[in-house]
């Protein structure tokens, strides 16, 4: 089975470099790395041109659009349609995978199943050390027991999700596979399954809910179950200041409730446009 890993980015080339370094050293290499840019930054374009020369171990493709505000869902739908392979893994451009991240997604993949993982949210000081190349993500995640005091002192959030148990470990049997919702920075599915729900709902024009929580109940409504890949398909979230507030969540939750009450699992404003969203 071949896979495309889709990375949602916005201008942050330093973090993208760390992600591509991690992906180039995976135990199971992705076939395609698709950089889904919600914008059209010259710096990003220049960087990707250089990255294609540096990381020849996999194919790098770039999808972009006009930078006129938060339109992540539109960018992701474009990425889905331009992706070349049957299995899709979604991460954000501020999240760096563990060394066996791709393997743990691929080896647990199944049709009509969405794999949903978590993330460790690093603090400011540890993130700075990583970006200044004083500490590698690989070293941190492979020897996390050694770094626990430093991570605790740096106020790491969701620290429990740095613990790692491979999918093929006998201990993985004891991990709870139930999951309530998708976190948009770490999940995967077959391309045909996300097409079943018509992709991301482009009605959401603010971050916080529309690119992840919305997906989970729509998948389930059409018979596609969520399964946890927590503690095996791990990644770390690099620190940055919060980019959205609670008011945006209120707006998005109103959209979510309206669609939920109407049992609208196949969204009207997704990859296919229906009703008022169809310009034909």
XYZ file of C-alpha atoms in Angstrom:
280
model
C 0.000 0.000 0.000
C 1.280 3.446 -0.928
C 0.618 6.561 1.101
C 0.613 10.327 0.865
C 1.335 12.374 3.962
C -0.406 15.761 3.818
C 1.185 18.569 5.837
C -0.888 21.699 6.490
C 1.447 24.705 6.492
C 1.397 28.479 6.725
C 4.748 30.267 6.237
C 6.711 28.337 8.924
C 9.574 26.866 6.887
C 11.749 26.172 9.949
C 9.239 23.711 11.387
C 8.646 22.189 7.949
C 12.363 21.478 7.647
C 12.260 19.562 10.932
C 9.247 17.574 9.723
C 10.879 16.653 6.416
C 14.045 15.575 8.229
C 11.930 13.298 10.420
C 10.024 11.883 7.453
C 13.278 11.155 5.602
C 14.431 8.999 8.531
C 11.211 7.061 9.125
C 11.209 3.297 9.556
C 8.554 3.282 6.801
C 8.930 6.030 4.196
C 5.904 7.841 2.741
C 5.641 7.650 -1.041
C 4.528 11.257 -1.386
C 4.837 14.269 0.917
C 2.205 16.803 -0.081
C 2.668 20.256 1.425
C -0.765 21.866 1.670
C -0.170 25.605 1.995
C -3.009 27.887 3.038
C -1.337 30.760 1.213
C 1.278 31.410 -1.447
C 4.370 32.670 0.349
C 7.484 33.280 -1.759
C 9.621 32.029 1.119
C 7.688 28.745 1.206
C 7.944 28.315 -2.569
C 11.709 28.906 -2.488
C 12.138 26.533 0.435
C 10.169 23.723 -1.225
C 12.243 24.025 -4.384
C 15.356 23.490 -2.260
C 13.714 20.716 -0.220
C 12.982 18.733 -3.381
C 16.719 18.660 -4.089
C 17.646 17.811 -0.505
C 15.016 15.154 0.281
C 15.064 12.970 -2.812
C 14.110 9.882 -0.829
C 10.402 10.651 -1.423
C 8.362 12.758 -3.806
C 7.496 16.261 -2.570
C 4.525 18.070 -4.084
C 3.137 21.498 -3.225
C -0.447 22.734 -3.223
C -1.101 26.430 -2.560
C -3.730 29.140 -2.912
C -4.231 32.875 -2.518
C -3.544 34.125 1.021
C -6.828 35.854 1.923
C -7.501 34.597 5.440
C -7.895 31.206 7.125
C -8.974 28.740 4.433
C -7.285 25.588 5.662
C -10.216 23.350 4.755
C -10.203 24.558 1.137
C -6.452 23.915 0.961
C -6.885 20.409 2.397
C -9.632 19.509 -0.068
C -7.341 20.574 -2.900
C -4.591 18.426 -1.401
C -6.883 15.393 -1.165
C -7.843 15.677 -4.815
C -4.251 16.124 -5.983
C -2.812 13.357 -3.768
C -1.474 10.395 -5.737
C -1.891 7.452 -3.390
C -4.634 5.436 -1.739
C -3.839 6.097 1.908
C -3.655 9.598 3.424
C -1.950 10.685 6.646
C -2.693 14.213 7.877
C -0.402 16.279 10.109
C 0.052 19.987 10.819
C 3.106 22.028 9.897
C 4.072 22.569 13.532
C 4.145 18.860 14.473
C 7.193 16.595 14.139
C 6.645 12.798 14.025
C 8.412 10.098 16.011
C 10.730 7.897 13.938
C 8.130 5.139 13.373
C 5.108 7.416 12.980
C 4.316 6.486 9.368
C 4.840 2.768 9.998
C 2.402 2.786 12.903
C -0.263 4.448 10.778
C 0.260 2.236 7.732
C 0.462 -1.080 9.567
C -2.847 -0.437 11.342
C -4.671 0.921 8.295
C -7.991 -0.606 7.331
C -10.835 0.474 5.072
C -13.829 2.000 6.864
C -11.502 2.891 9.750
C -10.014 6.286 10.602
C -6.905 6.179 12.787
C -6.844 9.050 15.284
C -3.737 9.953 17.253
C -2.704 12.564 19.782
C 0.194 14.982 20.243
C 2.608 16.135 22.937
C 2.601 19.937 23.198
C 6.178 20.986 23.937
C 6.994 24.056 25.979
C 8.811 27.153 24.793
C 12.309 26.251 26.004
C 12.424 22.707 24.639
C 11.018 23.935 21.314
C 13.743 26.588 21.179
C 16.409 23.923 21.771
C 15.006 21.859 18.908
C 14.818 24.797 16.501
C 18.369 25.856 17.416
C 19.519 22.253 16.717
C 20.727 21.735 20.276
C 18.324 18.811 20.666
C 16.829 16.595 17.971
C 13.242 15.383 18.053
C 14.533 11.858 17.416
C 16.793 11.981 20.470
C 14.059 13.513 22.622
C 11.439 10.956 21.656
C 13.690 7.897 21.756
C 15.049 8.819 25.205
C 12.023 10.585 26.612
C 12.493 9.045 30.073
C 15.785 10.908 30.372
C 14.183 14.210 29.380
C 11.048 13.928 31.546
C 12.287 16.342 34.279
C 13.127 18.955 31.637
C 9.775 18.452 29.900
C 7.883 18.803 33.169
C 9.805 21.965 34.099
C 9.020 23.424 30.663
C 5.276 22.936 31.278
C 4.787 20.392 28.486
C 1.099 19.766 27.843
C -0.306 16.259 27.262
C 3.017 14.845 28.449
C 1.468 11.385 28.808
C 1.326 11.171 25.025
C 5.098 10.994 24.750
C 4.966 7.389 26.024
C 5.458 5.088 23.080
C 4.238 1.541 22.452
C 4.583 0.187 18.917
C 1.556 -1.297 17.149
C 3.243 -4.719 17.148
C 4.135 -4.718 20.852
C 2.300 -7.167 23.099
C 1.480 -4.175 25.311
C -0.543 -2.580 22.502
C -3.294 -5.114 23.267
C -4.016 -3.237 26.506
C -4.398 0.199 24.881
C -7.965 1.464 24.667
C -8.772 1.734 20.946
C -11.931 3.770 21.420
C -11.764 7.436 20.409
C -14.321 10.234 20.657
C -13.015 12.661 18.066
C -10.234 13.427 15.601
C -7.379 15.800 16.384
C -6.520 17.425 13.063
C -2.737 17.279 13.480
C -2.553 13.464 13.603
C -4.947 11.148 11.791
C -5.200 8.964 8.702
C -7.651 7.125 6.452
C -8.125 5.660 3.009
C -8.728 8.325 0.402
C -11.981 6.663 -0.644
C -13.307 7.011 2.910
C -12.793 10.766 3.158
C -14.384 11.136 -0.277
C -17.400 9.304 1.164
C -18.062 12.277 3.492
C -17.139 14.810 0.750
C -13.917 15.901 2.427
C -13.594 18.922 4.685
C -16.526 21.308 5.105
C -15.399 24.614 3.589
C -18.163 26.488 5.435
C -15.744 26.681 8.367
C -13.594 29.776 7.827
C -12.089 29.915 11.316
C -9.823 27.444 13.158
C -10.689 25.296 16.200
C -13.423 22.805 15.192
C -14.036 22.561 11.464
C -10.894 20.737 10.411
C -11.140 17.911 12.929
C -14.119 17.544 15.319
C -16.530 18.036 12.406
C -14.989 15.106 10.549
C -15.400 12.539 13.295
C -19.194 12.524 13.629
C -19.628 12.709 9.841
C -17.393 9.666 9.350
C -19.383 7.724 11.929
C -22.673 8.832 10.437
C -21.710 7.097 7.193
C -20.414 3.916 8.805
C -16.702 4.739 9.042
C -15.437 4.130 12.582
C -12.709 5.936 14.509
C -9.890 3.925 16.057
C -7.141 5.208 18.319
C -3.480 5.022 17.353
C -2.510 6.823 20.541
C 0.856 5.895 22.088
C 2.153 4.358 18.845
C 1.720 6.896 16.015
C 3.158 9.736 18.095
C 4.293 13.250 17.292
C 5.377 16.395 19.118
C 3.755 19.795 18.687
C 6.247 22.664 18.626
C 5.428 25.595 20.879
C 3.904 28.776 19.467
C 1.504 31.391 20.764
C -2.162 30.470 20.462
C -3.589 31.529 17.117
C -7.309 31.480 17.872
C -9.617 32.313 20.755
C -12.866 31.057 22.268
C -15.038 33.379 20.149
C -14.027 31.488 17.017
C -14.974 28.235 18.686
C -18.467 29.595 19.395
C -18.993 30.429 15.697
C -17.744 27.030 14.570
C -19.788 25.145 17.140
C -22.930 26.853 15.849
C -22.168 25.525 12.337
C -21.436 22.098 13.780
C -24.708 21.986 15.733
C -26.766 23.021 12.707
C -25.299 20.222 10.586
C -25.454 17.739 13.467
C -29.156 18.430 14.041
C -29.795 17.929 10.315
C -27.740 14.676 10.173
C -25.748 16.209 7.323
C -22.873 13.737 7.113
C -22.079 14.453 3.448
C -21.361 18.187 3.606
C -22.808 20.480 0.912
C -19.722 22.708 0.744
C -16.957 20.157 0.426
C -15.039 18.714 -2.507
C -18.353 18.433 -4.377
C -20.572 21.544 -4.204
C -24.305 21.151 -3.729
C -27.220 23.566 -3.415
C -26.240 27.219 -2.922
C -22.521 26.267 -3.094
C -22.822 24.912 -6.643
C -21.932 27.671 -9.077
C -22.866 25.663 -12.174
